[in-house]
């Protein structure tokens, strides 16, 4: 666009915006527009009410436009717009770090800020390799992920991730990666409430990977405690404990990607606590500000931070960071969000709702084309059978019907419906979600 054109009036139409992870042509024929939100609801520009069954990509755990968070962001914008955290800092960044470290289990005591889950994933992988380097183990460079894993869209994240479409268009990716098998098996696990009994043994595949490459070449293993984006795959009982034991045996760092599971989604500050497994690093984003201002980060254990604190004191210890790491608005939003989680007991609320949520979702069993229903914490997924030859079409039709006809926001991953409401969801609203999802499933039968 020319400078003159940039100054002139331009039409506000749908052409210029290339939507991420969206079929742009279908969307622009029948857009799903949202212009307002409050608590459990979105509103379209015409004022139609849409029940949010997704917490907006698993972000808005506290619900939408909560007054204390809005006020904190407004106050902060008027006080300090931005200050760098390279060589300078502002007090809120230290305050939020301490609060997050206090929420994390064990000696996960230090926080490195990013602006998204993708940046958090790549940051954790870089810290893992650098950690071995600074300790004189420079040959430990391999990174192990898992099939069906999602760690964002940076080159590191897609290289250790295991979602085929996110990888196959983007060349050779990082070298030196390998993947554990996915933990899902419909034959053994279908219609399980919570963590499946079958599948703990799948962690033993890490022994095979170590046997192939040798531990001396492997830096870290990264997994989501519960794989979210690929359709809510709760960890089989004992699986994460086994991974921890094998990592310890061979000196591999274990990274939990808690971008979805962090901040209460499974009824605890972090899934690490639910499962009693302390990883070496946790990545987070989304719920840290209840989605209001972009923020992510990596929490590292004391031994990792300490390994870098050597050499001349005037020298930078880790050559990594983002201009907006620890942005003042994000810090203010996070502090208000963490207060709200605590004051309203929202993580405990997830625990209280969990059995009712499971029972409600399982009533959808038996509807047309429902192949499996999974749930853990306040998450759920319903696999629908694909239309033969058109994988994802039934899911897209369900997305359109649910928004335009049923008045509910769902997340569709292919033909899988994902449900992750804000923690303030009432029991009556859980009933409403199930009724609307049921109607949607029948509409695409
Ligand atoms: C487990 C996990 N890791 C990383 C990401 C990427 O986060 P972002 O989209 O903020 O980059 C996501 C996003 O859904 C996620 O679910």
Coordinates of C-alpha atoms and ligand atoms in Angstrom, one line a residue:
X1 CA 0.0 0.0 0.0
X2 CA 1.3 3.4 -0.9
X3 CA 1.8 6.1 1.8
X4 CA -1.0 8.1 0.2
X5 CA -3.3 5.1 0.3
X6 CA -2.4 4.5 3.9
X7 CA -3.6 8.0 4.7
X8 CA -6.8 7.7 2.7
X9 CA -10.1 6.1 3.8
X10 CA -10.0 2.4 3.2
X11 CA -12.9 0.0 3.3
X12 CA -13.4 -2.0 6.5
X13 CA -14.2 -5.3 4.6
X14 CA -13.1 -8.8 5.2
X15 CA -10.3 -8.9 2.5
X16 CA -7.1 -7.8 4.2
X17 CA -7.1 -9.9 7.3
X18 CA -5.6 -13.4 6.7
X19 CA -7.1 -15.3 9.6
X20 CA -4.8 -17.8 11.4
X21 CA -5.8 -21.5 11.6
X22 CA -9.0 -20.7 9.7
X23 CA -10.4 -21.7 6.3
X24 CA -10.4 -18.0 5.1
X25 CA -12.7 -18.5 2.0
X26 CA -15.5 -20.2 4.0
X27 CA -15.2 -17.8 6.9
X28 CA -15.5 -14.8 4.7
X29 CA -18.6 -16.2 3.0
X30 CA -20.3 -16.5 6.4
X31 CA -18.2 -14.8 9.1
X32 CA -18.5 -15.6 12.8
X33 CA -18.0 -12.1 14.3
X34 CA -17.8 -11.3 17.9
X35 CA -17.7 -7.8 19.3
X36 CA -18.4 -8.0 23.0
X37 CA -18.1 -10.3 26.0
X38 CA -19.1 -10.6 29.6
X39 CA -18.7 -13.6 32.1
X40 CA -19.8 -16.7 30.2
X41 CA -21.0 -15.0 27.0
X42 CA -19.9 -13.5 23.8
X43 CA -22.1 -11.1 21.8
X44 CA -22.2 -10.7 18.0
X45 CA -22.2 -7.2 16.5
X46 CA -26.0 -7.6 16.1
X47 CA -26.3 -8.4 19.8
X48 CA -26.9 -12.2 19.6
X49 CA -25.7 -14.0 22.8
X50 CA -23.2 -16.9 22.3
X51 CA -22.4 -19.2 25.3
X52 CA -18.6 -19.7 25.5
X53 CA -17.9 -23.4 26.0
X54 CA -14.2 -22.9 25.1
X55 CA -12.9 -20.2 27.4
X56 CA -11.7 -18.8 24.0
X57 CA -8.9 -21.2 23.0
X58 CA -8.5 -22.3 26.6
X59 CA -7.5 -18.8 27.8
X60 CA -10.3 -17.0 29.7
X61 CA -10.4 -19.3 32.7
X62 CA -11.9 -16.6 35.0
X63 CA -14.6 -15.7 32.5
X64 CA -14.8 -12.6 30.3
X65 CA -14.3 -9.0 31.1
X66 CA -14.0 -9.5 34.8
X67 CA -14.1 -6.1 36.6
X68 CA -10.9 -6.5 38.7
X69 CA -8.8 -7.5 35.7
X70 CA -10.2 -4.8 33.5
X71 CA -9.5 -2.2 36.2
X72 CA -6.0 -3.4 36.8
X73 CA -5.1 -3.1 33.1
X74 CA -6.7 0.3 32.9
X75 CA -4.7 1.5 35.9
X76 CA -1.5 0.1 34.6
X77 CA -1.9 1.7 31.2
X78 CA -2.2 5.1 32.8
X79 CA 0.8 4.5 35.1
X80 CA 3.6 2.8 33.1
X81 CA 2.9 2.0 29.4
X82 CA 6.1 0.0 28.7
X83 CA 9.5 -0.4 30.0
X84 CA 12.2 -2.9 28.8
X85 CA 13.3 -5.9 30.8
X86 CA 16.7 -6.1 29.1
X87 CA 19.0 -4.5 31.6
X88 CA 16.1 -2.7 33.3
X89 CA 13.0 -3.9 35.0
X90 CA 9.8 -2.8 36.7
X91 CA 8.5 -4.0 40.1
X92 CA 5.4 -5.9 38.8
X93 CA 7.5 -8.3 36.8
X94 CA 9.2 -9.5 40.0
X95 CA 5.9 -9.6 41.8
X96 CA 4.3 -11.8 39.2
X97 CA 7.3 -14.1 39.0
X98 CA 7.2 -14.7 42.7
X99 CA 3.5 -15.4 42.6
X100 CA 3.9 -17.9 39.7
X101 CA 6.8 -19.6 41.4
X102 CA 4.8 -19.9 44.6
X103 CA 2.0 -21.5 42.7
X104 CA 4.3 -24.0 41.0
X105 CA 5.2 -27.2 42.9
X106 CA 8.7 -28.2 44.3
X107 CA 11.7 -26.0 43.5
X108 CA 10.2 -24.6 40.2
X109 CA 11.4 -21.2 41.5
X110 CA 12.4 -19.0 38.5
X111 CA 10.3 -17.6 35.7
X112 CA 11.4 -16.4 32.2
X113 CA 8.7 -14.4 30.5
X114 CA 7.6 -14.7 26.9
X115 CA 4.4 -13.4 25.1
X116 CA 2.9 -16.7 23.9
X117 CA 2.9 -20.4 24.4
X118 CA 4.9 -20.9 21.2
X119 CA 7.6 -18.6 22.4
X120 CA 7.5 -20.4 25.8
X121 CA 8.0 -23.8 24.0
X122 CA 11.0 -22.6 22.0
X123 CA 12.4 -20.8 25.0
X124 CA 12.3 -24.0 27.1
X125 CA 14.0 -26.1 24.4
X126 CA 16.7 -23.5 24.0
X127 CA 17.2 -23.4 27.8
X128 CA 17.5 -27.2 27.8
X129 CA 20.3 -27.3 25.2
X130 CA 22.1 -24.3 26.8
X131 CA 21.8 -25.9 30.3
X132 CA 23.8 -28.9 29.1
X133 CA 26.2 -26.7 27.3
X134 CA 27.1 -24.5 30.3
X135 CA 27.7 -27.7 32.3
X136 CA 30.1 -29.0 29.7
X137 CA 27.8 -31.5 28.1
X138 CA 27.5 -29.9 24.7
X139 CA 26.7 -33.2 22.9
X140 CA 23.3 -33.3 24.6
X141 CA 21.3 -31.6 21.8
X142 CA 18.5 -33.9 20.8
X143 CA 14.9 -33.0 21.7
X144 CA 12.2 -35.6 22.2
X145 CA 8.5 -34.8 21.7
X146 CA 5.5 -36.9 21.2
X147 CA 3.1 -37.9 18.3
X148 CA -0.1 -35.8 18.5
X149 CA 1.8 -33.2 20.8
X150 CA 1.3 -29.5 20.3
X151 CA 3.8 -27.0 21.4
X152 CA 2.9 -24.0 19.3
X153 CA 4.0 -22.9 15.9
X154 CA 7.7 -21.8 16.2
X155 CA 10.2 -24.0 14.5
X156 CA 11.2 -25.6 17.8
X157 CA 7.6 -26.3 18.7
X158 CA 6.6 -27.9 15.4
X159 CA 9.7 -29.9 15.3
X160 CA 9.0 -31.7 18.6
X161 CA 5.2 -31.4 18.1
X162 CA 3.3 -34.3 16.5
X163 CA 0.4 -32.7 14.6
X164 CA 1.0 -33.7 11.0
X165 CA -0.6 -30.7 9.2
X166 CA 1.4 -28.3 11.4
X167 CA 4.7 -29.9 10.2
X168 CA 4.4 -31.2 6.7
X169 CA 4.4 -27.8 4.9
X170 CA 7.4 -26.4 6.6
X171 CA 10.5 -28.2 5.3
X172 CA 13.0 -30.2 7.3
X173 CA 12.3 -28.6 10.6
X174 CA 14.9 -28.8 13.4
X175 CA 17.4 -31.7 13.1
X176 CA 18.0 -34.1 16.0
X177 CA 14.4 -34.6 17.2
X178 CA 12.5 -37.8 17.8
X179 CA 9.0 -38.7 19.1
X180 CA 7.4 -40.9 21.7
X181 CA 4.2 -42.6 20.5
X182 CA 0.8 -41.0 21.2
X183 CA -0.9 -42.1 24.4
X184 CA -4.3 -42.6 22.8
X185 CA -5.8 -45.9 21.9
X186 CA -9.6 -45.9 21.3
X187 CA -9.9 -49.7 21.5
X188 CA -8.6 -49.7 25.1
X189 CA -9.7 -46.2 26.3
X190 CA -13.0 -45.2 24.7
X191 CA -15.5 -43.4 27.0
X192 CA -13.1 -43.2 30.0
X193 CA -13.8 -40.6 32.6
X194 CA -10.5 -39.0 33.6
X195 CA -7.2 -40.8 33.2
X196 CA -7.4 -44.1 31.4
X197 CA -6.2 -47.3 33.1
X198 CA -4.5 -48.5 29.8
X199 CA -1.4 -47.0 28.4
X200 CA 1.1 -46.3 31.2
X201 CA 3.5 -48.7 29.6
X202 CA 3.8 -46.4 26.5
X203 CA 6.3 -44.3 28.4
X204 CA 8.7 -47.2 28.1
X205 CA 9.2 -46.2 24.5
X206 CA 11.6 -43.6 25.9
X207 CA 14.0 -46.4 26.8
X208 CA 14.0 -47.4 23.1
X209 CA 14.7 -43.8 22.0
X210 CA 17.6 -43.6 24.4
X211 CA 18.9 -46.9 23.2
X212 CA 18.9 -45.7 19.6
X213 CA 20.5 -42.3 20.1
X214 CA 22.3 -42.7 23.4
X215 CA 21.6 -40.5 26.5
X216 CA 24.7 -38.5 25.9
X217 CA 23.1 -36.9 22.8
X218 CA 19.7 -36.1 24.3
X219 CA 18.9 -32.8 26.0
X220 CA 15.2 -33.0 26.9
X221 CA 11.8 -34.6 26.6
X222 CA 8.8 -32.3 26.2
X223 CA 5.2 -33.4 26.6
X224 CA 1.8 -31.9 27.5
X225 CA 0.6 -33.6 30.7
X226 CA -2.8 -33.7 28.9
X227 CA -2.6 -33.3 25.2
X228 CA -5.2 -30.6 24.5
X229 CA -5.1 -29.3 20.9
X230 CA -5.1 -32.8 19.4
X231 CA -8.4 -33.6 21.1
X232 CA -8.0 -33.9 24.9
X233 CA -5.9 -37.0 25.6
X234 CA -5.6 -37.4 29.4
X235 CA -2.4 -39.2 30.5
X236 CA -2.8 -42.9 31.2
X237 CA -2.4 -43.7 34.9
X238 CA 1.3 -44.0 35.8
X239 CA 2.6 -42.7 32.4
X240 CA 4.0 -39.3 33.6
X241 CA 5.6 -40.9 36.6
X242 CA 7.4 -43.4 34.4
X243 CA 8.6 -40.7 32.0
X244 CA 10.1 -38.9 35.1
X245 CA 11.8 -42.0 36.3
X246 CA 13.4 -42.7 32.8
X247 CA 14.5 -39.1 32.4
X248 CA 16.1 -39.2 35.9
X249 CA 17.9 -42.5 35.0
X250 CA 19.5 -41.0 31.9
X251 CA 20.0 -37.3 33.0
X252 CA 17.4 -36.0 30.5
X253 CA 15.4 -32.8 31.4
X254 CA 11.7 -33.2 31.5
X255 CA 9.6 -30.3 30.2
X256 CA 5.8 -30.1 30.8
X257 CA 4.0 -27.9 28.4
X258 CA 1.3 -26.5 30.6
X259 CA 0.1 -23.8 28.3
X260 CA -3.4 -25.3 28.6
X261 CA -3.2 -27.2 31.8
X262 CA -1.6 -24.4 33.9
X263 CA -3.7 -22.1 36.0
X264 CA -6.4 -24.5 37.1
X265 CA -7.8 -26.3 34.1
X266 CA -7.3 -29.7 35.8
X267 CA -8.2 -28.4 39.3
X268 CA -4.7 -27.5 40.4
X269 CA -2.3 -24.6 39.8
X270 CA -0.4 -26.9 37.5
X271 CA -1.1 -30.5 36.2
X272 CA 2.4 -31.3 37.7
X273 CA 0.7 -31.1 41.1
X274 CA -2.4 -33.2 40.1
X275 CA 0.0 -36.0 39.0
X276 CA 2.6 -35.6 41.7
X277 CA 5.4 -35.3 39.1
X278 CA 7.8 -32.4 39.2
X279 CA 9.3 -31.6 35.7
X280 CA 12.5 -29.6 35.3
X281 CA 10.6 -26.9 33.4
X282 CA 7.0 -25.9 32.9
X283 CA 5.8 -23.7 30.0
X284 CA 2.7 -21.6 30.5
X285 CA 0.6 -18.9 28.8
X286 CA -3.2 -18.3 28.3
X287 CA -4.6 -18.7 31.8
X288 CA -1.8 -16.6 33.4
X289 CA -3.7 -13.5 32.4
X290 CA -7.1 -15.2 31.7
X291 CA -6.4 -14.4 28.1
X292 CA -6.7 -10.6 28.6
X293 CA -3.1 -9.5 27.6
X294 CA -0.7 -11.8 25.8
X295 CA 1.8 -13.4 28.2
X296 CA 3.7 -16.7 28.4
X297 CA 6.7 -18.1 30.1
X298 CA 8.9 -20.9 31.4
X299 CA 9.2 -21.8 35.0
X300 CA 12.6 -23.5 35.7
X301 CA 13.8 -25.5 38.7
X302 CA 16.5 -24.0 40.9
X303 CA 19.3 -26.3 39.6
X304 CA 18.7 -25.0 36.0
X305 CA 18.8 -21.3 37.0
X306 CA 21.8 -21.9 39.2
X307 CA 23.7 -23.6 36.4
X308 CA 23.7 -20.4 34.4
X309 CA 24.8 -18.1 37.3
X310 CA 28.5 -18.4 36.7
X311 CA 31.2 -16.4 35.1
X312 CA 31.9 -12.6 35.3
X313 CA 29.0 -10.8 37.0
X314 CA 28.8 -8.1 34.3
X315 CA 28.2 -10.8 31.6
X316 CA 24.8 -11.8 30.3
X317 CA 24.0 -15.4 31.4
X318 CA 21.4 -16.3 28.7
X319 CA 21.4 -14.7 25.3
X320 CA 17.6 -14.9 24.8
X321 CA 14.6 -12.8 25.4
X322 CA 11.7 -10.9 23.8
X323 CA 11.2 -7.1 23.7
X324 CA 7.9 -7.6 25.5
X325 CA 9.0 -10.2 28.1
X326 CA 7.2 -9.2 31.3
X327 CA 5.2 -6.3 29.7
X328 CA 3.7 -4.1 32.4
X329 CA 0.1 -4.5 31.1
X330 CA 0.5 -8.3 31.1
X331 CA 2.0 -8.2 34.6
X332 CA -0.8 -6.1 35.9
X333 CA -3.4 -8.4 34.2
X334 CA -1.7 -11.5 35.6
X335 CA -1.6 -10.2 39.2
X336 CA -5.3 -9.3 39.1
X337 CA -6.1 -12.7 37.5
X338 CA -4.1 -14.7 40.1
X339 CA -5.9 -12.7 42.9
X340 CA -9.3 -13.6 41.3
X341 CA -8.4 -17.3 41.0
X342 CA -7.5 -17.3 44.7
X343 CA -10.3 -15.1 46.0
X344 CA -13.1 -16.9 44.2
X345 CA -11.5 -20.4 44.8
X346 CA -11.7 -21.1 41.0
X347 CA -9.3 -24.0 41.0
X348 CA -11.3 -25.7 43.8
X349 CA -14.4 -25.0 41.8
X350 CA -13.0 -27.0 38.9
X351 CA -12.4 -29.9 41.3
X352 CA -16.0 -29.6 42.6
X353 CA -17.5 -29.5 39.1
X354 CA -15.3 -32.3 37.6
X355 CA -17.5 -35.3 38.4
X356 CA -20.7 -33.5 37.4
X357 CA -19.0 -32.4 34.2
X358 CA -17.9 -36.0 33.4
X359 CA -21.5 -37.3 33.9
X360 CA -23.0 -34.5 31.8
X361 CA -20.7 -35.1 28.9
X362 CA -21.2 -38.9 28.9
X363 CA -25.0 -38.4 28.3
X364 CA -24.0 -37.6 24.7
X365 CA -22.8 -41.2 24.2
X366 CA -25.0 -43.0 21.7
X367 CA -25.7 -39.9 19.6
X368 CA -25.1 -40.3 15.9
X369 CA -21.5 -40.7 14.8
X370 CA -20.1 -40.3 18.4
X371 CA -17.0 -42.5 18.5
X372 CA -15.5 -41.5 21.8
X373 CA -15.9 -39.0 24.7
X374 CA -12.9 -38.1 26.8
X375 CA -12.8 -35.7 29.8
X376 CA -10.4 -34.7 32.5
X377 CA -10.6 -31.6 34.8
X378 CA -12.9 -29.1 33.2
X379 CA -12.1 -30.3 29.6
X380 CA -13.8 -32.6 27.3
X381 CA -13.7 -33.9 23.7
X382 CA -16.1 -35.7 21.5
X383 CA -14.8 -37.6 18.5
X384 CA -17.3 -37.6 15.6
X385 CA -16.9 -40.0 12.7
X386 CA -15.5 -38.2 9.7
X387 CA -17.6 -38.1 6.5
X388 CA -15.9 -40.6 4.2
X389 CA -13.4 -38.9 1.9
X390 CA -13.9 -35.5 3.6
X391 CA -12.1 -35.5 7.0
X392 CA -12.9 -32.3 8.9
X393 CA -16.1 -31.5 7.0
X394 CA -18.5 -32.8 9.7
X395 CA -16.5 -30.8 12.2
X396 CA -16.7 -27.6 10.2
X397 CA -20.5 -28.0 9.7
X398 CA -20.8 -28.5 13.5
X399 CA -18.8 -25.3 14.0
X400 CA -21.1 -23.3 11.7
X401 CA -24.3 -24.8 13.2
X402 CA -23.2 -24.3 16.8
X403 CA -22.4 -20.6 16.3
X404 CA -25.1 -19.5 13.9
X405 CA -28.0 -21.7 15.0
X406 CA -27.3 -23.0 18.6
X407 CA -25.7 -19.9 20.0
X408 CA -22.6 -21.6 21.5
X409 CA -18.9 -21.3 20.8
X410 CA -17.2 -24.7 20.3
X411 CA -13.6 -25.5 19.4
X412 CA -13.3 -28.0 16.6
X413 CA -10.1 -29.9 15.9
X414 CA -10.9 -31.7 12.7
X415 CA -14.0 -33.8 13.5
X416 CA -13.4 -33.6 17.3
X417 CA -15.5 -31.2 19.4
X418 CA -13.4 -29.7 22.3
X419 CA -15.1 -28.3 25.4
X420 CA -13.3 -26.2 27.9
X421 CA -15.6 -23.6 29.5
X422 CA -14.5 -20.9 31.9
X423 CA -14.3 -22.0 35.5
X424 CA -17.2 -19.8 36.5
X425 CA -19.6 -22.0 34.4
X426 CA -22.7 -22.8 36.5
X427 CA -24.2 -26.3 36.7
X428 CA -27.2 -25.0 34.8
X429 CA -24.8 -23.7 32.1
X430 CA -23.2 -27.1 31.9
X431 CA -26.6 -28.5 31.1
X432 CA -27.1 -25.8 28.5
X433 CA -23.7 -26.7 26.9
X434 CA -24.6 -30.4 26.7
X435 CA -28.1 -29.6 25.3
X436 CA -26.6 -27.3 22.6
X437 CA -23.8 -29.7 21.7
X438 CA -26.3 -32.6 21.4
X439 CA -28.4 -30.5 19.1
X440 CA -25.3 -29.7 17.1
X441 CA -24.3 -33.3 16.8
X442 CA -27.8 -34.3 15.6
X443 CA -27.7 -31.4 13.0
X444 CA -24.6 -32.9 11.3
X445 CA -25.8 -36.6 11.4
Ligands
LIG1 C1 0.0 -27.1 24.8 C2 0.2 -25.8 24.0 N1 1.4 -25.4 23.8 C3 1.6 -24.2 23.1 C4 0.6 -23.6 22.5 C5 0.9 -22.3 21.7 O1 0.5 -21.2 22.3 P1 0.3 -19.8 21.5 O2 -0.8 -20.0 20.6 O3 0.1 -18.8 22.6 O4 1.6 -19.6 20.8 C6 -0.7 -24.0 22.7 C7 -1.8 -23.3 22.1 O5 -3.0 -23.8 22.1 C8 -0.9 -25.2 23.4 O6 -2.1 -25.7 23.6

